[in-house]
Coordinates of C-alpha atoms in Angstrom, one line a residue:
Chain A
X815 CA 0.0 -0.1 0.0
X816 CA 1.3 3.2 -0.9
X817 CA -0.2 6.5 0.2
X818 CA 0.6 10.3 0.2
X819 CA 0.2 13.2 2.4
X820 CA 0.3 16.6 1.2
X821 CA 0.6 19.8 3.6
X822 CA 0.0 23.0 1.7
X823 CA 1.0 25.4 4.2
X824 CA 1.3 29.7 4.2
X825 CA 5.6 29.3 3.8
X826 CA 6.1 26.0 2.7
X827 CA 4.4 22.8 0.9
X828 CA 5.4 19.4 2.3
X829 CA 4.6 16.1 0.7
X830 CA 5.4 12.6 2.4
X831 CA 4.8 9.2 0.6
X832 CA 4.5 5.9 3.0
X833 CA 5.0 2.5 2.0
X834 CA 3.2 0.1 4.5
X835 CA 3.4 2.6 7.3
X836 CA 7.1 3.6 6.8
X837 CA 8.1 7.1 5.4
X838 CA 10.0 6.4 1.8
X839 CA 10.4 10.2 0.7
X840 CA 9.4 13.3 1.6
X841 CA 9.8 16.4 0.2
X842 CA 9.8 20.6 1.1
X843 CA 9.2 23.5 -1.3
X844 CA 8.4 27.1 -0.6
X845 CA 5.0 28.0 -1.1
X846 CA 4.0 30.5 -4.1
X847 CA 1.0 32.8 -4.6
X848 CA -0.2 30.3 -6.9
X849 CA -1.1 27.5 -4.3
X850 CA -2.6 25.0 -6.3
X851 CA 0.5 24.7 -8.7
X852 CA 3.2 24.6 -5.6
X853 CA 1.0 21.9 -4.1
X854 CA 1.4 20.0 -7.6
X855 CA 4.9 20.7 -7.8
X856 CA 6.0 19.3 -4.7
X857 CA 3.6 16.2 -5.1
X858 CA 5.4 15.7 -8.7
X859 CA 9.0 16.1 -7.5
X860 CA 8.7 13.4 -4.9
X861 CA 6.8 11.4 -7.2
X862 CA 9.7 11.5 -9.7
X863 CA 12.3 11.3 -7.3
X864 CA 11.1 7.9 -6.3
X865 CA 10.0 6.8 -9.6
X866 CA 6.2 6.6 -8.8
X867 CA 3.3 8.2 -10.6
X868 CA -0.2 9.3 -9.3
X869 CA -1.7 6.1 -10.4
X870 CA 0.6 4.3 -8.2
X871 CA -0.5 6.2 -5.0
X872 CA -3.9 4.2 -3.3
X873 CA -4.7 7.5 -1.6
X874 CA -3.8 10.9 -0.9
X875 CA -5.2 13.4 2.0
X876 CA -4.3 16.9 1.7
X877 CA -3.8 19.4 4.8
X878 CA -2.8 22.6 5.7
X879 CA -4.7 26.3 4.2
X880 CA -4.7 25.3 1.0
X881 CA -6.0 21.6 1.5
X882 CA -9.5 22.5 0.0
X883 CA -8.2 22.9 -3.7
X884 CA -5.9 20.3 -4.3
X885 CA -6.9 18.7 -7.5
X886 CA -5.5 15.1 -6.6
X887 CA -6.2 14.8 -3.0
X888 CA -8.9 11.9 -2.1
X889 CA -10.0 14.0 1.0
X890 CA -8.9 16.6 3.5
X891 CA -8.1 16.9 7.0
X892 CA -7.4 19.7 9.4
X893 CA -3.9 20.6 10.0
X894 CA -4.7 20.3 13.9
X895 CA -5.8 16.3 13.5
X896 CA -2.9 16.1 11.1
X897 CA 0.0 17.4 13.6
X898 CA -1.3 15.4 16.2
X899 CA -1.6 12.3 14.7
X900 CA 2.0 12.4 12.9
X901 CA 3.7 13.5 16.0
X902 CA 1.9 10.6 17.8
X903 CA 3.3 8.2 15.2
X904 CA 6.7 9.5 15.4
X905 CA 6.8 9.4 19.3
X906 CA 3.9 7.8 20.8
X907 CA 4.6 9.3 24.2
X908 CA 4.2 12.6 23.2
X909 CA 1.3 14.4 24.9
X910 CA 1.7 18.0 23.9
X911 CA 2.4 19.2 20.5
X912 CA 3.5 22.9 19.9
X913 CA 3.6 23.8 16.2
X914 CA 5.2 27.0 14.9
X915 CA 3.9 27.0 11.2
X916 CA 4.3 30.0 8.6
X917 CA 1.1 31.8 9.5
X918 CA 0.0 29.8 12.5
X919 CA 0.7 28.7 15.6
X920 CA -0.9 25.8 17.6
X921 CA -0.8 24.0 20.7
X922 CA -2.3 20.5 21.1
X923 CA -3.1 18.0 23.7
X924 CA -2.9 14.4 22.3
X925 CA -4.1 11.5 24.0
X926 CA -2.8 8.1 24.9
X927 CA -4.0 6.6 21.8
X928 CA -3.4 9.5 19.5
X929 CA -6.7 11.0 19.7
X930 CA -6.9 14.8 19.7
X931 CA -7.8 16.0 23.4
X932 CA -7.9 19.8 23.1
X933 CA -6.2 22.3 21.1
X934 CA -5.6 26.6 20.8
X935 CA -4.6 28.1 17.7
X936 CA -3.5 31.8 16.9
X937 CA -6.5 33.6 14.8
X938 CA -6.0 37.4 14.5
X939 CA -2.1 38.1 15.5
X940 CA 1.0 37.0 13.8
X941 CA 2.5 36.6 17.2
X942 CA 4.8 33.0 17.4
X943 CA 4.4 32.3 13.8
X944 CA 7.4 31.8 11.0
X945 CA 6.0 34.6 9.5
X946 CA 6.8 37.0 12.5
X947 CA 10.4 35.2 13.1
X948 CA 11.2 36.3 9.3
X949 CA 9.9 39.8 9.8
X950 CA 12.1 40.4 12.8
X951 CA 15.2 38.4 11.6
X952 CA 14.7 40.6 8.4
X953 CA 15.1 43.7 10.4
X954 CA 18.2 42.5 12.2
X955 CA 19.6 42.0 8.5
X956 CA 19.9 38.0 9.2
X957 CA 18.3 35.2 7.2
X958 CA 15.5 33.3 9.6
X959 CA 18.4 30.2 9.5
X960 CA 20.9 32.1 11.3
X961 CA 19.0 33.1 14.3
X962 CA 19.6 29.5 16.0
X963 CA 23.4 29.4 15.4
X964 CA 23.7 33.3 16.1
X965 CA 21.9 33.3 19.3
X966 CA 24.2 30.5 20.7
X967 CA 27.1 33.4 20.8
X968 CA 25.0 35.7 23.2
X969 CA 26.3 37.0 26.2
X970 CA 24.0 39.6 27.5
X971 CA 20.1 39.2 28.1
X972 CA 18.0 41.4 26.0
X973 CA 14.4 41.3 26.8
X974 CA 11.9 42.4 23.8
X975 CA 8.4 43.2 25.3
X976 CA 6.0 44.1 22.5
X977 CA 3.7 41.0 21.1
X978 CA 3.4 42.6 17.9
X979 CA 6.0 41.6 15.5
X980 CA 5.9 45.3 13.3
X981 CA 6.7 46.9 16.8
X982 CA 9.5 44.7 17.7
X983 CA 10.7 45.4 14.4
X984 CA 11.1 48.9 15.2
X985 CA 12.5 47.9 18.5
X986 CA 15.1 46.1 17.1
X987 CA 16.1 48.8 14.6
X988 CA 16.6 50.9 17.6
X989 CA 18.6 48.3 19.3
X990 CA 21.0 47.9 16.5
X991 CA 21.5 51.6 16.5
X992 CA 22.4 51.6 20.1
X993 CA 24.7 49.1 19.1
X994 CA 23.7 46.0 20.6
X995 CA 25.4 42.8 19.9
X996 CA 23.7 41.0 16.9
X997 CA 23.9 37.7 18.8
X998 CA 22.3 39.0 21.9
X999 CA 19.1 40.3 19.8
X1000 CA 18.8 36.8 17.8
X1001 CA 18.6 35.3 21.3
X1002 CA 16.0 38.0 22.3
X1003 CA 13.9 37.2 19.1
X1004 CA 13.9 33.6 19.9
X1005 CA 13.2 34.0 23.5
X1006 CA 10.2 36.4 22.7
X1007 CA 8.9 33.6 20.1
X1008 CA 9.2 30.8 22.7
X1009 CA 7.0 32.9 25.2
X1010 CA 4.7 33.7 22.6
X1011 CA 4.1 30.0 21.6
X1012 CA 3.9 29.2 25.6
X1013 CA 1.3 32.3 25.8
X1014 CA -0.8 30.5 23.4
X1015 CA -1.1 27.2 25.3
X1016 CA -1.0 28.7 28.6
X1017 CA -4.5 27.3 29.4
X1018 CA -3.6 23.8 28.3
X1019 CA -3.8 21.3 30.9
X1020 CA -0.4 20.0 32.0
X1021 CA 1.3 21.3 28.8
X1022 CA 4.7 20.7 30.4
X1023 CA 4.5 17.0 30.1
X1024 CA 6.3 15.4 27.1
X1025 CA 6.1 18.4 24.8
X1026 CA 7.7 18.5 21.1
X1027 CA 7.8 21.3 18.6
X1028 CA 6.7 20.8 14.7
X1029 CA 7.1 23.3 12.2
X1030 CA 9.5 25.2 10.6
X1031 CA 10.1 27.0 14.0
X1032 CA 11.5 23.7 15.4
X1033 CA 14.4 23.8 13.1
X1034 CA 15.5 27.0 14.9
X1035 CA 17.8 25.7 17.8
X1036 CA 17.6 29.0 19.8
X1037 CA 13.3 28.6 19.9
X1038 CA 13.7 25.0 21.0
X1039 CA 16.3 26.1 23.7
X1040 CA 14.3 29.0 25.4
X1041 CA 11.2 26.4 25.3
X1042 CA 13.1 23.9 27.2
X1043 CA 14.3 26.8 30.0
X1044 CA 10.8 28.4 30.2
X1045 CA 9.0 24.8 30.5
X1046 CA 12.0 23.5 32.7
X1047 CA 12.0 20.3 30.6
X1048 CA 13.8 18.6 27.6
X1049 CA 11.7 18.5 24.4
X1050 CA 11.1 15.6 22.7
X1051 CA 13.1 14.9 19.7
X1052 CA 11.6 13.6 16.6
X1053 CA 13.3 11.0 14.5
X1054 CA 12.2 13.0 11.2
X1055 CA 12.2 16.7 10.0
X1056 CA 9.9 18.0 12.2
X1057 CA 8.5 20.5 9.2
X1058 CA 6.9 17.6 7.6
X1059 CA 4.9 16.2 10.9
X1060 CA 1.5 17.7 9.4
X1061 CA 1.9 15.9 5.9
X1062 CA 3.1 12.8 7.6
X1063 CA -0.1 13.0 9.6
X1064 CA -2.0 13.2 6.4
X1065 CA -0.2 10.4 5.1
X1066 CA -1.6 8.2 8.1
X1067 CA -5.3 9.5 7.7
X1068 CA -5.1 8.2 3.7
X1069 CA -3.7 4.8 5.0
X1070 CA -6.6 4.6 7.3
X1071 CA -9.1 5.3 4.2
X1072 CA -7.3 2.5 2.3
X1073 CA -8.1 0.1 5.2
X1074 CA -11.5 1.2 5.5
X1075 CA -11.9 1.2 1.8
X1076 CA -13.4 4.7 1.4
X1077 CA -10.5 6.1 -0.7
X1078 CA -12.5 6.8 -4.1
X1079 CA -11.5 10.1 -5.2
X1080 CA -14.0 12.7 -4.3
X1081 CA -16.6 14.4 -6.3
X1082 CA -15.6 17.6 -8.0
Chain B
X1381 CA 11.1 85.9 19.8
X1382 CA 11.3 82.9 18.1
X1383 CA 11.2 79.0 19.5
X1384 CA 11.3 75.5 18.4
X1385 CA 9.9 72.1 19.3
X1386 CA 10.9 68.9 18.0
X1387 CA 8.8 65.8 18.0
X1388 CA 10.4 62.6 17.3
X1389 CA 8.0 59.6 16.9
X1390 CA 8.7 56.4 15.6
X1391 CA 8.3 56.8 12.1
X1392 CA 9.1 60.6 11.7
X1393 CA 10.9 63.7 12.9
X1394 CA 8.2 66.8 13.2
X1395 CA 10.1 70.2 14.0
X1396 CA 8.1 73.4 14.2
X1397 CA 9.1 77.1 14.6
X1398 CA 7.0 79.9 16.3
X1399 CA 7.2 83.8 16.6
X1400 CA 5.5 84.3 20.2
X1401 CA 2.5 81.7 19.5
X1402 CA 2.3 82.3 15.5
X1403 CA 3.5 79.2 13.6
X1404 CA 6.4 80.2 11.4
X1405 CA 7.3 77.0 9.6
X1406 CA 7.4 73.3 9.8
X1407 CA 9.1 70.3 8.2
X1408 CA 8.4 66.6 8.6
X1409 CA 11.2 64.2 7.9
X1410 CA 10.5 60.2 8.0
X1411 CA 13.1 57.9 8.8
X1412 CA 13.7 54.3 9.1
X1413 CA 16.8 53.9 10.8
X1414 CA 18.6 57.2 11.9
X1415 CA 16.2 58.8 14.4
X1416 CA 19.0 61.8 15.4
X1417 CA 19.6 62.6 12.0
X1418 CA 16.4 62.8 10.9
X1419 CA 15.6 65.2 14.1
X1420 CA 18.6 67.3 13.0
X1421 CA 17.5 67.2 9.3
X1422 CA 14.1 68.5 10.2
X1423 CA 15.5 71.3 12.4
X1424 CA 18.0 72.3 9.5
X1425 CA 15.0 72.3 6.9
X1426 CA 13.0 74.8 8.9
X1427 CA 16.0 76.9 9.4
X1428 CA 16.8 77.1 5.8
X1429 CA 13.2 77.5 4.4
X1430 CA 12.4 80.4 7.0
X1431 CA 15.9 81.9 6.9
X1432 CA 16.4 82.0 10.6
X1433 CA 19.6 80.8 12.2
X1434 CA 19.9 78.7 15.1
X1435 CA 21.1 81.7 17.5
X1436 CA 17.8 83.4 16.7
X1437 CA 15.8 80.4 18.5
X1438 CA 15.3 81.4 22.0
X1439 CA 14.4 78.0 23.3
X1440 CA 14.3 74.5 21.6
X1441 CA 12.3 71.8 23.3
X1442 CA 12.3 68.0 22.2
X1443 CA 9.2 65.6 23.0
X1444 CA 7.6 62.4 21.7
X1445 CA 9.2 58.5 21.9
X1446 CA 12.5 59.6 20.8
X1447 CA 12.8 63.1 22.6
X1448 CA 16.3 61.9 24.7
X1449 CA 17.7 61.4 21.3
X1450 CA 17.2 64.9 19.7
X1451 CA 20.5 66.5 19.1
X1452 CA 21.0 70.0 20.5
X1453 CA 17.4 70.4 22.4
X1454 CA 17.6 72.7 25.5
X1455 CA 15.5 70.3 27.2
X1456 CA 12.8 67.4 26.7
X1457 CA 8.8 67.6 27.6
X1458 CA 6.6 64.8 27.5
X1459 CA 4.4 64.4 24.4
X1460 CA 1.3 64.4 26.3
X1461 CA 1.8 67.4 28.1
X1462 CA 2.8 69.1 24.5
X1463 CA -0.3 67.7 23.4
X1464 CA -2.2 69.5 25.9
X1465 CA -0.3 72.8 25.6
X1466 CA -0.9 72.8 21.7
X1467 CA -4.9 72.1 21.8
X1468 CA -5.2 74.9 24.6
X1469 CA -3.7 77.4 22.0
X1470 CA -5.7 75.9 18.9
X1471 CA -9.1 75.7 20.4
X1472 CA -9.9 75.3 24.3
X1473 CA -13.3 73.8 23.1
X1474 CA -11.7 70.9 22.0
X1475 CA -12.2 68.0 24.6
X1476 CA -11.3 64.9 22.3
X1477 CA -8.0 64.1 20.6
X1478 CA -7.5 61.0 18.7
X1479 CA -3.5 60.6 17.7
X1480 CA -3.1 58.1 14.8
X1481 CA 0.2 57.9 14.2
X1482 CA 2.5 55.4 12.4
X1483 CA 2.8 52.8 15.2
X1484 CA 0.7 54.0 18.0
X1485 CA -3.1 54.7 18.4
X1486 CA -4.1 56.9 21.3
X1487 CA -7.1 58.8 22.1
X1488 CA -7.0 61.5 24.9
X1489 CA -9.6 63.4 26.6
X1490 CA -8.6 67.1 27.9
X1491 CA -10.4 69.0 30.3
X1492 CA -11.0 73.2 29.7
X1493 CA -8.0 73.7 31.6
X1494 CA -5.7 71.7 29.6
X1495 CA -5.4 68.9 31.8
X1496 CA -5.4 65.3 30.5
X1497 CA -8.4 63.2 31.9
X1498 CA -7.7 59.9 30.5
X1499 CA -6.0 58.2 27.7
X1500 CA -6.8 55.1 25.8
X1501 CA -3.4 53.7 24.4
X1502 CA -2.8 50.9 22.0
X1503 CA 1.1 50.1 21.7
X1504 CA 0.8 46.4 21.7
X1505 CA -0.8 46.0 18.5
X1506 CA -0.3 47.7 15.0
X1507 CA -3.7 46.8 13.4
X1508 CA -5.2 50.1 11.9
X1509 CA -2.1 52.3 12.3
X1510 CA -0.3 54.3 9.9
X1511 CA 2.0 51.3 9.3
X1512 CA -0.8 49.1 8.0
X1513 CA -1.6 51.7 5.4
X1514 CA 2.0 52.0 4.2
X1515 CA 3.0 48.5 4.2
X1516 CA -0.2 47.8 2.1
X1517 CA 0.4 50.5 -0.3
X1518 CA 4.2 48.9 -0.7
X1519 CA 2.3 45.8 -1.3
X1520 CA 0.3 46.8 -3.9
X1521 CA 3.5 48.8 -5.3
X1522 CA 2.6 52.6 -5.3
X1523 CA 3.5 55.1 -3.3
X1524 CA 1.0 56.1 -0.3
X1525 CA -0.2 59.3 -1.9
X1526 CA -0.6 57.6 -5.4
X1527 CA -2.8 54.6 -4.2
X1528 CA -4.8 57.3 -1.9
X1529 CA -5.5 59.1 -5.1
X1530 CA -6.6 56.2 -7.2
X1531 CA -8.8 54.4 -4.4
X1532 CA -10.9 57.6 -4.1
X1533 CA -12.6 56.5 -7.0
X1534 CA -12.9 52.9 -5.8
X1535 CA -17.0 52.0 -5.7
X1536 CA -16.3 48.7 -4.0
X1537 CA -14.3 48.4 -1.0
X1538 CA -13.2 44.9 -0.5
X1539 CA -13.6 43.6 3.2
X1540 CA -10.3 42.8 4.6
X1541 CA -10.5 39.8 7.2
X1542 CA -7.1 40.1 8.6
X1543 CA -6.2 43.0 10.8
X1544 CA -2.6 42.2 11.5
X1545 CA -0.3 44.1 9.3
X1546 CA 1.7 40.6 8.7
X1547 CA -1.4 38.8 7.7
X1548 CA -3.1 41.2 6.0
X1549 CA -0.2 41.2 3.6
X1550 CA -0.7 37.9 2.4
X1551 CA -4.3 38.3 2.4
X1552 CA -3.9 41.3 -0.1
X1553 CA -1.3 39.1 -2.4
X1554 CA -4.0 36.5 -2.4
X1555 CA -6.6 39.4 -3.4
X1556 CA -4.6 40.4 -6.2
X1557 CA -3.9 37.0 -7.6
X1558 CA -7.7 36.3 -8.1
X1559 CA -8.0 39.5 -10.2
X1560 CA -9.2 42.3 -7.5
X1561 CA -8.5 45.7 -8.3
X1562 CA -5.5 47.5 -6.1
X1563 CA -7.9 50.5 -5.6
X1564 CA -10.7 48.3 -4.3
X1565 CA -8.2 46.6 -2.0
X1566 CA -6.9 49.5 -0.5
X1567 CA -10.1 50.9 0.0
X1568 CA -11.1 48.2 2.1
X1569 CA -8.0 48.4 4.2
X1570 CA -8.8 52.3 4.8
X1571 CA -12.4 51.5 5.5
X1572 CA -10.9 49.1 8.1
X1573 CA -8.6 51.9 9.7
X1574 CA -11.7 54.1 9.7
X1575 CA -13.8 51.8 11.4
X1576 CA -11.3 51.1 14.1
X1577 CA -10.7 54.9 14.5
X1578 CA -14.7 55.5 15.0
X1579 CA -15.2 52.3 17.4
X1580 CA -12.4 53.5 19.6
X1581 CA -13.6 57.0 19.7
X1582 CA -16.8 55.7 20.4
X1583 CA -15.7 54.0 23.7
X1584 CA -14.1 57.3 25.1
X1585 CA -16.5 59.8 26.8
X1586 CA -16.4 62.2 24.2
X1587 CA -15.6 65.4 25.4
X1588 CA -16.5 68.9 24.0
X1589 CA -14.9 69.1 20.1
X1590 CA -12.8 66.2 18.6
X1591 CA -9.9 66.2 16.6
X1592 CA -7.8 63.8 14.8
X1593 CA -3.9 64.4 14.9
X1594 CA -1.2 62.1 13.4
X1595 CA -0.5 61.1 9.7
X1596 CA -3.2 59.1 9.1
X1597 CA -5.3 62.4 9.9
X1598 CA -3.8 63.7 6.4
X1599 CA -5.1 60.3 4.6
X1600 CA -8.2 61.6 2.6
X1601 CA -9.5 58.1 2.2
X1602 CA -9.7 57.6 5.8
X1603 CA -11.2 60.5 6.6
X1604 CA -13.8 60.3 4.3
X1605 CA -14.7 57.0 5.7
X1606 CA -14.6 58.3 9.1
X1607 CA -17.4 61.1 7.8
X1608 CA -19.4 58.3 6.7
X1609 CA -19.3 56.5 10.2
X1610 CA -20.7 59.5 11.5
X1611 CA -17.9 60.9 13.4
X1612 CA -17.8 64.9 13.4
X1613 CA -14.5 66.0 13.5
X1614 CA -13.1 69.7 14.0
X1615 CA -10.8 71.2 11.7
X1616 CA -7.3 71.8 12.7
X1617 CA -7.1 74.8 10.4
X1618 CA -3.9 75.4 8.7
X1619 CA -1.7 73.2 11.3
X1620 CA -0.5 70.1 9.5
X1621 CA -2.1 67.2 11.9
X1622 CA 1.2 65.6 12.1
X1623 CA 2.9 68.7 13.5
X1624 CA 0.5 69.3 16.4
X1625 CA 2.8 67.8 19.0
X1626 CA 5.6 69.5 18.1
X1627 CA 3.9 72.8 18.0
X1628 CA 3.1 72.0 21.6
X1629 CA 6.8 71.6 22.2
X1630 CA 7.5 75.0 20.8
X1631 CA 4.7 76.5 22.8
X1632 CA 6.2 75.1 26.1
X1633 CA 9.6 76.5 24.9
X1634 CA 8.2 79.9 24.8
X1635 CA 6.2 79.6 28.2
X1636 CA 9.8 78.4 30.0
X1637 CA 11.8 81.3 28.3
X1638 CA 9.2 83.8 29.7
X1639 CA 8.9 82.6 33.1
X1640 CA 12.7 81.7 33.5
X1641 CA 12.4 81.1 37.2
X1642 CA 10.1 78.3 36.3
X1643 CA 11.3 76.0 33.9
X1644 CA 9.9 73.1 35.6
X1645 CA 7.1 71.6 33.4
X1646 CA 4.0 71.1 35.5
X1647 CA 3.4 67.5 34.5
X1648 CA -0.2 66.9 33.8
X1649 CA -0.4 63.1 34.2
X1650 CA -3.0 61.3 33.1
X1651 CA -5.6 60.4 35.9
X1652 CA -6.9 56.8 34.2
X1653 CA -4.9 55.1 32.1
X1654 CA -7.0 52.4 29.9
X1655 CA -5.7 49.8 27.3
X1656 CA -7.7 49.3 24.5

């Protein structure tokens, strides 16, 4: 049985292919304004690399903000369920999943059998999302991928106070002008991100218990380190790229559909 | 005698020079990275255009978020004090001031004696401020002036669902991609900004006449929608809405110079401070 999951996010598109519940390949590509084409491209590339084609797929499930418009998907599942399912599949002992995506930030509780218990998600504000991390990195004049390594060289603590990343952008500009160390500002950005993600999760029960961070933000070691310091615990380490967890969850739902025999292509 | 005031905000430096209480000249210098230089440039610009030399200025006061960074100022005053002083001079009947600047949005009520009664300050979120309008103009690849001009003809302002500057930016890109007109998109943004200003104004207990100051007060589109929302605003006359606080600082400089024994500013602290 070969199944696929495709996560059309606001910043990146991810595709994962499973063969009998084992990951045989995945692909991550930057999203473009033309959402559908970006989704098709990320799946095409992966199929080509694995020497497969669309008819070899028994089922494909889409997720993410562009999930309803993907033409080759048999069904779509919300990104909240997919992240819970994917994270639980990789680390069955996980109970809290924090997800820092391109335009959303989620916190969810997973039960012992992998079912979703409760969740929180941002709605109006970009705080805690990858986009705000990019805005802040840009105002510091570094690439978003450099924030993690840079922050490790920090020696003096700076606290950023504004929740809004646009105001923080101005604050960072002023810190740069005051001659503050770039590494210290990078560490302050990571600390702000970690506090914002935890702020979202503040009223979930027992969040400090077996926590994992997924999404693109999990690739920033500085944010992971700050979360660990704030929670007083070590985060769960995933055996796969933390950015593909949502797509992996979608593929697992696709496998369920094949088992239940409901993998007919949806009408329209 | 000639006096000057400089209001250094988060996005622009505003400098005003006055003769007694009469406005002589003003300069507004927007900046992104160098507030100190912008303040120096604004002073140089007014001196040059009015033909006055620095020595002729009796006293020069700095105010605003960046007051400490203004070079060569004779002192600093809080921006709320400058604002109250300016309002008392412009029209003592004004009781409510809406200040919609680049990065902050404040509403004040001021009593007859120029004492600040209450403030509603939004300094945690930039939704609905000047930055939103500027960022959207940049995303639509037009200057702010051009897009305002073009959008005045829009008959169909598009409803915008995201208020966050960061989210609105990607929403605008998707709206462009599905073929909407730039002026309808921008009109939708201006409509949202106007509604937000009107709703905050509705929440402060209105007192006397109402004025709007700050850069957004110069946006003809937002002002038109504010009128449609039923908000009655008093005209500021020939004073630039962006330079009101700087004008207040210049008036305070004159006050200080005319009563040399008493250079300490009476601080009119707001009695109630609420966040919106």
